[in-house]
């Protein structure tokens, strides 16, 4: 019997009261997973992701990844939808899929006594999904109802418009949910083609946390994923430029409060400037109750209930984006304050205390994301997708601590561009003249 290869790296992570030991496990079949053993409870959580998401949905088939995610657990092998779902419920097994712009992901959570059955159901859903007429029609109907409801959601309209302008002709410009027309046209053959062409062992990333050892995990991941093709047959494209030009767009809706979204291109996750930019953005708009945008827009002027900005790295482009909402009569004033603070930060106006507070918050808040086995499994997948290294949890604090004032001023000047800040307003703002 081929011996399981296990590469172990222990991490003495400074995560406050506890540490996380991450092991690299390679199954007998050559499939890699990162594992955190936790035998305190008889539970195992696994998160997995296939590189490539809705941006790869073919033209005219927008929403295909999302529909596949909604239907792959609706019957597989000899089990129809009702039988499949009944076993999940009876055995307290969570099995679900989801699709984003860059990933097609899944989650499995089970009691350790049900590991064999859980991983077999996962195997069936990945390699023998049924896509029967009734569940596909039912899920399409639910998705279409959601798309119609979202069509009047101000935030959704604003972000869809921003991304459509940022990425004309690219998959990032298309909503992952698709349109009423595109989802209506999708059928079971499209879903079978999706599974056949998009899921492979070479674009698979796995993170596991819980009551399982490396040998057992190796056997189970071979059983669940071993039948997949060696590689997907659909290849991803390269980087795409962000089309931000400083436009101001208004989508008129007869509502008392306007939603404002704004942003432009920035940097990707693998850029060496990422951590300095994360700190810089925390000062600008990332600190929910301490940022400059919050202080200037809400605290000093009472313009909005919430306002903020985020560094938003995609695989093929980097963004910095933000949002606010305010009454229609004060939209113009709110936008002016946002633009002023954007320019102020770009000019390098940063205080030492602001820098210190931002670094303290970012390093201190990270361990608080480790709230469950599922949350840790999600982090393990993100570490692999972003090629952060298996010792990332140990090193992350040093990356943030190394950011100094010169770094923050440098990245602010490099990545903040007030003249290219695109803004979309959804509502009935007073005194706003669009510039497209």
Tab-separated table of C-alpha atoms in Angstrom:
chain	number	residue	atom	x	y	z
A	1	UNK	CA	0.000	0.000	0.000
A	2	UNK	CA	1.318	3.305	-1.064
A	3	UNK	CA	2.309	5.210	1.996
A	4	UNK	CA	0.699	8.519	2.689
A	5	UNK	CA	3.070	11.419	2.341
A	6	UNK	CA	2.591	13.976	5.034
A	7	UNK	CA	4.626	17.142	5.274
A	8	UNK	CA	4.204	18.752	8.642
A	9	UNK	CA	5.009	22.290	9.551
A	10	UNK	CA	4.136	23.455	13.036
A	11	UNK	CA	3.309	27.081	13.426
A	12	UNK	CA	3.536	28.763	16.785
A	13	UNK	CA	1.136	31.470	15.746
A	14	UNK	CA	0.755	34.406	18.124
A	15	UNK	CA	-3.033	34.184	18.006
A	16	UNK	CA	-3.654	35.480	21.466
A	17	UNK	CA	-4.661	32.599	23.734
A	18	UNK	CA	-4.195	29.774	21.267
A	19	UNK	CA	-2.084	28.638	18.373
A	20	UNK	CA	-2.866	26.993	15.062
A	21	UNK	CA	-0.763	24.121	13.724
A	22	UNK	CA	-1.110	23.781	9.964
A	23	UNK	CA	-0.123	20.502	8.288
A	24	UNK	CA	0.394	19.951	4.587
A	25	UNK	CA	-1.207	16.627	3.652
A	26	UNK	CA	-0.684	14.929	0.292
A	27	UNK	CA	-3.005	11.995	-0.356
A	28	UNK	CA	-1.888	8.688	-1.897
A	29	UNK	CA	-3.433	9.960	-5.125
A	30	UNK	CA	-1.408	13.188	-5.017
A	31	UNK	CA	-4.134	15.613	-3.899
A	32	UNK	CA	-2.944	18.244	-1.425
A	33	UNK	CA	-4.883	19.663	1.515
A	34	UNK	CA	-3.938	21.878	4.441
A	35	UNK	CA	-5.139	20.528	7.758
A	36	UNK	CA	-5.604	21.843	11.296
A	37	UNK	CA	-6.349	18.968	13.657
A	38	UNK	CA	-8.810	19.727	16.453
A	39	UNK	CA	-9.995	16.684	18.392
A	40	UNK	CA	-11.841	18.633	21.068
A	41	UNK	CA	-15.166	18.010	19.290
A	42	UNK	CA	-16.267	15.212	16.911
A	43	UNK	CA	-16.698	17.604	13.984
A	44	UNK	CA	-14.854	18.039	10.681
A	45	UNK	CA	-15.164	21.113	8.463
A	46	UNK	CA	-13.768	21.235	4.959
A	47	UNK	CA	-13.679	24.163	2.561
A	48	UNK	CA	-12.554	23.666	-1.027
A	49	UNK	CA	-12.288	25.916	-4.061
A	50	UNK	CA	-11.746	25.482	-7.776
A	51	UNK	CA	-9.793	28.305	-9.365
A	52	UNK	CA	-12.003	30.181	-11.826
A	53	UNK	CA	-15.488	31.481	-11.119
A	54	UNK	CA	-18.306	33.253	-12.895
A	55	UNK	CA	-15.887	35.356	-14.966
A	56	UNK	CA	-15.516	32.185	-17.095
A	57	UNK	CA	-19.243	31.789	-17.763
A	58	UNK	CA	-19.644	31.849	-21.573
A	59	UNK	CA	-21.197	34.844	-23.289
A	60	UNK	CA	-24.965	34.448	-23.149
A	61	UNK	CA	-24.759	31.997	-20.238
A	62	UNK	CA	-24.220	34.418	-17.357
A	63	UNK	CA	-25.229	32.799	-14.080
A	64	UNK	CA	-24.073	29.303	-15.109
A	65	UNK	CA	-21.602	28.937	-12.209
A	66	UNK	CA	-24.215	30.169	-9.757
A	67	UNK	CA	-26.877	27.764	-11.054
A	68	UNK	CA	-24.389	24.880	-10.875
A	69	UNK	CA	-23.623	25.801	-7.264
A	70	UNK	CA	-27.334	25.783	-6.477
A	71	UNK	CA	-28.112	22.419	-8.084
A	72	UNK	CA	-25.109	20.125	-7.556
A	73	UNK	CA	-26.461	19.058	-4.159
A	74	UNK	CA	-29.956	18.439	-5.566
A	75	UNK	CA	-29.473	14.774	-6.346
A	76	UNK	CA	-26.548	12.671	-7.562
A	77	UNK	CA	-25.903	9.075	-8.558
A	78	UNK	CA	-28.912	6.916	-7.662
A	79	UNK	CA	-30.270	9.532	-5.242
A	80	UNK	CA	-32.850	11.992	-6.455
A	81	UNK	CA	-33.084	15.469	-4.936
A	82	UNK	CA	-35.395	14.512	-2.079
A	83	UNK	CA	-33.390	11.414	-1.138
A	84	UNK	CA	-30.077	13.278	-1.278
A	85	UNK	CA	-31.327	16.150	0.852
A	86	UNK	CA	-33.004	13.751	3.315
A	87	UNK	CA	-29.689	12.000	4.016
A	88	UNK	CA	-27.961	15.346	4.566
A	89	UNK	CA	-30.668	16.358	7.033
A	90	UNK	CA	-30.837	12.987	8.841
A	91	UNK	CA	-27.062	12.821	9.309
A	92	UNK	CA	-26.620	16.552	10.141
A	93	UNK	CA	-24.310	16.988	7.140
A	94	UNK	CA	-23.788	20.432	5.633
A	95	UNK	CA	-22.877	20.261	1.937
A	96	UNK	CA	-23.183	23.350	-0.191
A	97	UNK	CA	-21.547	25.114	-3.127
A	98	UNK	CA	-21.154	28.774	-4.057
A	99	UNK	CA	-19.751	30.770	-6.949
A	100	UNK	CA	-17.902	34.085	-7.023
A	101	UNK	CA	-16.092	36.005	-9.739
A	102	UNK	CA	-12.814	34.084	-9.284
A	103	UNK	CA	-13.821	30.825	-7.563
A	104	UNK	CA	-16.267	27.937	-7.550
A	105	UNK	CA	-16.243	26.800	-3.936
A	106	UNK	CA	-17.781	24.239	-1.641
A	107	UNK	CA	-18.218	23.494	2.041
A	108	UNK	CA	-18.628	20.174	3.862
A	109	UNK	CA	-19.273	19.943	7.598
A	110	UNK	CA	-20.023	16.681	9.342
A	111	UNK	CA	-19.776	14.684	12.529
A	112	UNK	CA	-16.655	12.541	12.485
A	113	UNK	CA	-18.774	9.387	12.809
A	114	UNK	CA	-20.341	10.232	9.417
A	115	UNK	CA	-17.124	10.947	7.520
A	116	UNK	CA	-17.426	8.052	5.053
A	117	UNK	CA	-21.000	8.874	4.086
A	118	UNK	CA	-20.314	12.614	3.923
A	119	UNK	CA	-17.349	12.333	1.591
A	120	UNK	CA	-19.241	9.816	-0.560
A	121	UNK	CA	-22.103	12.280	-1.004
A	122	UNK	CA	-19.542	14.907	-1.956
A	123	UNK	CA	-18.021	12.498	-4.488
A	124	UNK	CA	-21.413	11.888	-6.039
A	125	UNK	CA	-22.257	15.586	-6.253
A	126	UNK	CA	-18.937	16.376	-7.967
A	127	UNK	CA	-18.774	13.466	-10.382
A	128	UNK	CA	-22.367	12.254	-10.858
A	129	UNK	CA	-24.746	15.198	-10.349
A	130	UNK	CA	-28.177	14.442	-11.810
A	131	UNK	CA	-29.468	17.911	-12.679
A	132	UNK	CA	-33.004	16.517	-12.864
A	133	UNK	CA	-35.652	18.685	-14.479
A	134	UNK	CA	-37.655	19.465	-11.341
A	135	UNK	CA	-34.841	20.737	-9.057
A	136	UNK	CA	-33.171	22.661	-11.885
A	137	UNK	CA	-36.457	24.389	-12.724
A	138	UNK	CA	-37.135	25.075	-9.050
A	139	UNK	CA	-33.718	26.597	-8.419
A	140	UNK	CA	-33.860	28.636	-11.629
A	141	UNK	CA	-37.167	30.052	-10.474
A	142	UNK	CA	-35.702	31.031	-7.107
A	143	UNK	CA	-32.634	32.644	-8.709
A	144	UNK	CA	-34.749	34.589	-11.182
A	145	UNK	CA	-36.972	35.841	-8.341
A	146	UNK	CA	-33.823	37.038	-6.571
A	147	UNK	CA	-32.528	38.788	-9.695
A	148	UNK	CA	-35.856	40.599	-10.077
A	149	UNK	CA	-35.799	41.644	-6.422
A	150	UNK	CA	-32.198	42.842	-6.732
A	151	UNK	CA	-33.074	44.908	-9.799
A	152	UNK	CA	-34.498	47.545	-7.466
A	153	UNK	CA	-31.869	47.266	-4.741
A	154	UNK	CA	-29.904	50.562	-4.774
A	155	UNK	CA	-26.648	49.045	-3.578
A	156	UNK	CA	-26.792	46.217	-6.101
A	157	UNK	CA	-27.584	48.617	-8.941
A	158	UNK	CA	-24.713	50.896	-7.947
A	159	UNK	CA	-22.064	48.171	-7.712
A	160	UNK	CA	-23.253	46.490	-10.938
A	161	UNK	CA	-22.871	49.812	-12.736
A	162	UNK	CA	-19.435	50.458	-11.220
A	163	UNK	CA	-18.116	47.032	-12.253
A	164	UNK	CA	-19.694	47.232	-15.719
A	165	UNK	CA	-17.779	50.446	-16.318
A	166	UNK	CA	-14.555	49.169	-14.747
A	167	UNK	CA	-14.405	46.006	-16.879
A	168	UNK	CA	-16.185	46.478	-20.243
A	169	UNK	CA	-16.276	43.218	-22.200
A	170	UNK	CA	-14.769	41.180	-19.350
A	171	UNK	CA	-16.426	38.548	-17.165
A	172	UNK	CA	-15.953	40.777	-14.107
A	173	UNK	CA	-18.523	43.160	-15.593
A	174	UNK	CA	-21.265	40.533	-15.409
A	175	UNK	CA	-23.212	39.769	-12.245
A	176	UNK	CA	-22.474	36.245	-10.959
A	177	UNK	CA	-26.218	35.636	-10.628
A	178	UNK	CA	-26.751	36.284	-14.349
A	179	UNK	CA	-29.791	37.945	-15.867
A	180	UNK	CA	-33.411	36.825	-16.096
A	181	UNK	CA	-32.845	36.024	-19.772
A	182	UNK	CA	-29.542	34.170	-19.369
A	183	UNK	CA	-30.698	32.060	-16.410
A	184	UNK	CA	-33.981	31.241	-18.168
A	185	UNK	CA	-32.014	29.885	-21.126
A	186	UNK	CA	-29.714	27.641	-19.064
A	187	UNK	CA	-30.446	23.909	-19.070
A	188	UNK	CA	-29.184	20.606	-17.699
A	189	UNK	CA	-26.758	20.169	-20.613
A	190	UNK	CA	-25.092	23.482	-19.689
A	191	UNK	CA	-24.714	22.282	-16.109
A	192	UNK	CA	-23.211	18.943	-17.179
A	193	UNK	CA	-20.781	20.815	-19.410
A	194	UNK	CA	-19.847	23.051	-16.481
A	195	UNK	CA	-18.947	20.079	-14.268
A	196	UNK	CA	-17.030	18.381	-17.075
A	197	UNK	CA	-14.934	21.375	-18.123
A	198	UNK	CA	-14.462	23.558	-15.044
A	199	UNK	CA	-13.602	21.167	-12.206
A	200	UNK	CA	-10.201	19.473	-12.109
A	201	UNK	CA	-7.664	18.261	-9.608
A	202	UNK	CA	-5.063	20.795	-10.755
A	203	UNK	CA	-7.219	23.846	-9.925
A	204	UNK	CA	-8.450	22.447	-6.596
A	205	UNK	CA	-7.548	23.933	-3.199
A	206	UNK	CA	-8.599	22.241	0.081
A	207	UNK	CA	-8.590	23.339	3.737
A	208	UNK	CA	-9.744	21.016	6.540
A	209	UNK	CA	-10.200	21.587	10.271
A	210	UNK	CA	-11.403	19.172	12.917
A	211	UNK	CA	-11.440	15.663	14.323
A	212	UNK	CA	-9.431	13.845	11.648
A	213	UNK	CA	-5.836	12.740	11.183
A	214	UNK	CA	-3.710	13.092	8.009
A	215	UNK	CA	-3.945	9.413	6.943
A	216	UNK	CA	-7.717	9.356	7.170
A	217	UNK	CA	-7.996	12.696	5.393
A	218	UNK	CA	-5.766	11.488	2.557
A	219	UNK	CA	-8.013	8.482	1.958
A	220	UNK	CA	-11.188	10.561	2.015
A	221	UNK	CA	-10.050	13.336	-0.316
A	222	UNK	CA	-8.902	10.720	-2.828
A	223	UNK	CA	-12.376	9.163	-2.637
A	224	UNK	CA	-14.173	12.494	-3.051
A	225	UNK	CA	-11.978	14.241	-5.632
A	226	UNK	CA	-9.943	11.451	-7.240
A	227	UNK	CA	-12.393	10.855	-10.093
A	228	UNK	CA	-12.186	14.463	-11.316
A	229	UNK	CA	-10.213	15.204	-14.496
A	230	UNK	CA	-6.547	16.006	-13.972
A	231	UNK	CA	-7.157	19.593	-15.144
A	232	UNK	CA	-10.070	21.746	-16.284
A	233	UNK	CA	-10.412	22.281	-20.011
A	234	UNK	CA	-11.340	25.961	-19.667
A	235	UNK	CA	-8.363	28.253	-19.200
A	236	UNK	CA	-8.400	31.600	-17.420
A	237	UNK	CA	-7.308	34.819	-19.079
A	238	UNK	CA	-4.701	37.361	-17.978
A	239	UNK	CA	-4.831	40.641	-16.128
A	240	UNK	CA	-7.308	43.314	-17.138
A	241	UNK	CA	-6.920	47.095	-16.796
A	242	UNK	CA	-9.444	48.925	-14.618
A	243	UNK	CA	-11.325	51.528	-16.646
A	244	UNK	CA	-11.731	54.334	-14.088
A	245	UNK	CA	-11.846	57.887	-15.360
A	246	UNK	CA	-13.388	60.005	-12.593
A	247	UNK	CA	-16.915	59.788	-13.978
A	248	UNK	CA	-19.985	60.591	-11.898
A	249	UNK	CA	-23.035	58.573	-12.857
A	250	UNK	CA	-26.581	58.822	-11.524
A	251	UNK	CA	-29.161	56.052	-11.761
A	252	UNK	CA	-32.413	57.745	-10.890
A	253	UNK	CA	-34.786	56.055	-8.488
A	254	UNK	CA	-37.593	57.759	-6.602
A	255	UNK	CA	-36.309	56.972	-3.096
A	256	UNK	CA	-35.671	59.329	-0.149
A	257	UNK	CA	-32.085	58.252	0.418
A	258	UNK	CA	-29.348	57.829	-2.196
A	259	UNK	CA	-26.712	55.100	-2.247
A	260	UNK	CA	-23.208	56.162	-3.294
A	261	UNK	CA	-20.455	53.764	-4.377
A	262	UNK	CA	-17.008	54.836	-5.510
A	263	UNK	CA	-13.615	53.436	-6.437
A	264	UNK	CA	-10.842	52.918	-8.953
A	265	UNK	CA	-7.993	50.512	-9.704
A	266	UNK	CA	-5.392	49.650	-7.060
A	267	UNK	CA	-3.240	46.543	-6.533
A	268	UNK	CA	-3.587	42.771	-6.519
A	269	UNK	CA	-3.102	40.535	-3.507
A	270	UNK	CA	0.395	39.392	-4.500
A	271	UNK	CA	1.771	42.938	-4.741
A	272	UNK	CA	4.530	43.666	-2.170
A	273	UNK	CA	2.696	46.909	-1.354
A	274	UNK	CA	-0.414	45.046	-0.218
A	275	UNK	CA	0.132	45.309	3.549
A	276	UNK	CA	1.098	48.990	3.433
A	277	UNK	CA	-2.004	49.670	1.346
A	278	UNK	CA	-4.136	47.729	3.828
A	279	UNK	CA	-2.874	49.968	6.642
A	280	UNK	CA	-3.315	53.114	4.558
A	281	UNK	CA	-6.889	52.180	3.678
A	282	UNK	CA	-7.699	51.430	7.314
A	283	UNK	CA	-6.849	55.034	8.137
A	284	UNK	CA	-8.800	56.346	5.144
A	285	UNK	CA	-11.971	54.280	5.281
A	286	UNK	CA	-11.318	50.731	6.470
A	287	UNK	CA	-11.679	51.354	10.187
A	288	UNK	CA	-15.429	51.187	10.586
A	289	UNK	CA	-15.721	53.599	13.525
A	290	UNK	CA	-12.288	55.228	13.455
A	291	UNK	CA	-11.544	56.025	9.819
A	292	UNK	CA	-11.283	59.508	8.391
A	293	UNK	CA	-14.269	58.974	6.112
A	294	UNK	CA	-16.378	57.918	9.090
A	295	UNK	CA	-15.154	60.841	11.173
A	296	UNK	CA	-15.597	63.484	8.486
A	297	UNK	CA	-18.804	62.185	6.869
A	298	UNK	CA	-20.762	60.924	9.870
A	299	UNK	CA	-19.282	62.220	13.108
A	300	UNK	CA	-18.533	65.824	12.142
A	301	UNK	CA	-21.301	66.430	9.618
A	302	UNK	CA	-23.954	63.778	10.197
A	303	UNK	CA	-24.183	63.115	6.487
A	304	UNK	CA	-24.510	59.340	6.533
A	305	UNK	CA	-25.109	56.446	8.889
A	306	UNK	CA	-22.189	54.495	7.480
A	307	UNK	CA	-19.320	55.083	5.073
A	308	UNK	CA	-16.145	53.166	4.345
A	309	UNK	CA	-13.650	51.857	1.823
A	310	UNK	CA	-11.962	48.495	1.179
A	311	UNK	CA	-8.973	47.113	-0.657
A	312	UNK	CA	-10.582	44.642	-3.097
A	313	UNK	CA	-8.073	42.430	-4.919
A	314	UNK	CA	-9.370	40.220	-7.709
A	315	UNK	CA	-7.219	37.654	-9.503
A	316	UNK	CA	-6.888	39.766	-12.647
A	317	UNK	CA	-7.183	43.289	-11.244
A	318	UNK	CA	-6.966	45.208	-7.981
A	319	UNK	CA	-9.513	47.727	-6.737
A	320	UNK	CA	-10.112	50.098	-3.872
A	321	UNK	CA	-13.835	50.713	-3.485
A	322	UNK	CA	-16.231	52.213	-0.956
A	323	UNK	CA	-19.815	53.161	-0.249
A	324	UNK	CA	-22.073	55.517	1.666
A	325	UNK	CA	-25.773	56.337	1.852
A	326	UNK	CA	-27.330	59.694	2.617
A	327	UNK	CA	-30.480	61.743	2.095
A	328	UNK	CA	-30.924	63.075	-1.434
A	329	UNK	CA	-30.366	66.715	-0.462
A	330	UNK	CA	-26.897	65.991	0.983
A	331	UNK	CA	-25.412	63.731	-1.697
A	332	UNK	CA	-23.363	66.516	-3.230
A	333	UNK	CA	-21.859	67.496	0.126
A	334	UNK	CA	-21.093	63.853	0.964
A	335	UNK	CA	-19.291	63.297	-2.336
A	336	UNK	CA	-17.268	66.450	-1.831
A	337	UNK	CA	-16.109	65.275	1.611
A	338	UNK	CA	-15.151	61.849	0.233
A	339	UNK	CA	-13.168	63.409	-2.609
A	340	UNK	CA	-11.433	65.794	-0.190
A	341	UNK	CA	-10.362	62.984	2.131
A	342	UNK	CA	-9.227	60.872	-0.831
A	343	UNK	CA	-7.003	63.738	-2.017
A	344	UNK	CA	-5.778	64.507	1.503
A	345	UNK	CA	-4.571	60.938	1.979
A	346	UNK	CA	-3.047	60.815	-1.518
A	347	UNK	CA	-1.044	63.921	-0.604
A	348	UNK	CA	0.515	62.061	2.334
A	349	UNK	CA	-1.242	63.800	5.215
A	350	UNK	CA	-0.956	60.979	7.770
A	351	UNK	CA	-0.418	61.180	11.530
A	352	UNK	CA	1.833	58.923	13.617
A	353	UNK	CA	-1.011	58.057	16.014
A	354	UNK	CA	-3.258	57.135	13.086
A	355	UNK	CA	-0.591	54.769	11.785
A	356	UNK	CA	-0.049	53.200	15.201
A	357	UNK	CA	-3.773	52.719	15.817
A	358	UNK	CA	-4.340	51.182	12.384
A	359	UNK	CA	-1.549	48.628	12.818
A	360	UNK	CA	-2.768	47.719	16.306
A	361	UNK	CA	-6.306	47.142	15.057
A	362	UNK	CA	-5.312	45.107	11.986
A	363	UNK	CA	-3.030	42.785	13.924
A	364	UNK	CA	-5.446	42.442	16.838
A	365	UNK	CA	-8.618	41.884	14.843
A	366	UNK	CA	-7.307	39.071	12.643
A	367	UNK	CA	-7.451	36.285	15.283
A	368	UNK	CA	-11.073	37.218	15.950
A	369	UNK	CA	-11.944	35.863	12.489
A	370	UNK	CA	-11.106	32.366	13.760
A	371	UNK	CA	-14.547	31.861	15.224
A	372	UNK	CA	-15.250	28.290	14.081
A	373	UNK	CA	-13.747	25.298	12.331
A	374	UNK	CA	-15.450	26.425	9.151
A	375	UNK	CA	-13.949	29.912	9.418
A	376	UNK	CA	-10.457	28.491	9.895
A	377	UNK	CA	-10.928	26.141	6.925
A	378	UNK	CA	-11.877	29.168	4.841
A	379	UNK	CA	-8.651	30.917	5.907
A	380	UNK	CA	-6.609	27.836	4.963
A	381	UNK	CA	-8.080	27.932	1.461
A	382	UNK	CA	-7.446	31.674	1.117
A	383	UNK	CA	-3.825	31.200	2.202
A	384	UNK	CA	-3.290	28.668	-0.575
A	385	UNK	CA	-5.149	30.590	-3.261
A	386	UNK	CA	-3.111	33.701	-2.514
A	387	UNK	CA	0.149	31.738	-2.220
A	388	UNK	CA	0.818	33.163	1.238
A	389	UNK	CA	2.818	30.188	2.496
A	390	UNK	CA	1.919	27.614	5.136
A	391	UNK	CA	3.619	29.770	7.805
A	392	UNK	CA	1.502	32.841	6.957
A	393	UNK	CA	-0.368	32.836	10.265
A	394	UNK	CA	2.958	33.101	12.038
A	395	UNK	CA	4.292	35.848	9.781
A	396	UNK	CA	1.274	38.050	9.177
A	397	UNK	CA	1.845	40.250	12.223
A	398	UNK	CA	5.437	40.930	11.177
A	399	UNK	CA	4.207	42.083	7.750
A	400	UNK	CA	1.910	44.648	9.370
A	401	UNK	CA	4.448	45.694	11.995
A	402	UNK	CA	6.982	46.399	9.241
A	403	UNK	CA	4.778	49.060	7.634
A	404	UNK	CA	6.130	52.537	8.437
A	405	UNK	CA	5.118	56.110	7.710
A	406	UNK	CA	7.135	56.268	4.502
A	407	UNK	CA	5.380	53.132	3.220
A	408	UNK	CA	1.929	54.555	3.894
A	409	UNK	CA	2.708	57.854	2.185
A	410	UNK	CA	4.281	56.069	-0.759
A	411	UNK	CA	1.325	53.731	-1.412
A	412	UNK	CA	-1.172	56.547	-0.846
A	413	UNK	CA	0.513	58.575	-3.585
A	414	UNK	CA	0.822	55.518	-5.819
A	415	UNK	CA	-2.627	53.937	-5.500
A	416	UNK	CA	-5.035	56.765	-4.633
A	417	UNK	CA	-6.096	58.837	-7.634
A	418	UNK	CA	-8.773	61.438	-6.804
A	419	UNK	CA	-9.047	62.415	-10.464
A	420	UNK	CA	-9.919	58.806	-11.425
A	421	UNK	CA	-12.370	58.142	-8.609
A	422	UNK	CA	-15.488	56.801	-10.303
A	423	UNK	CA	-18.738	57.469	-8.442
A	424	UNK	CA	-22.193	55.984	-8.977
A	425	UNK	CA	-25.240	57.378	-7.197
A	426	UNK	CA	-28.575	55.532	-7.106
A	427	UNK	CA	-31.492	57.654	-5.943
A	428	UNK	CA	-32.775	61.129	-6.614
A	429	UNK	CA	-29.828	63.332	-5.573
A	430	UNK	CA	-30.264	67.082	-5.607
A	431	UNK	CA	-27.822	69.217	-7.566
A	432	UNK	CA	-25.810	66.384	-9.095
A	433	UNK	CA	-24.754	66.645	-12.724
A	434	UNK	CA	-23.598	63.295	-14.175
A	435	UNK	CA	-20.342	63.226	-16.117
A	436	UNK	CA	-19.961	60.024	-18.126
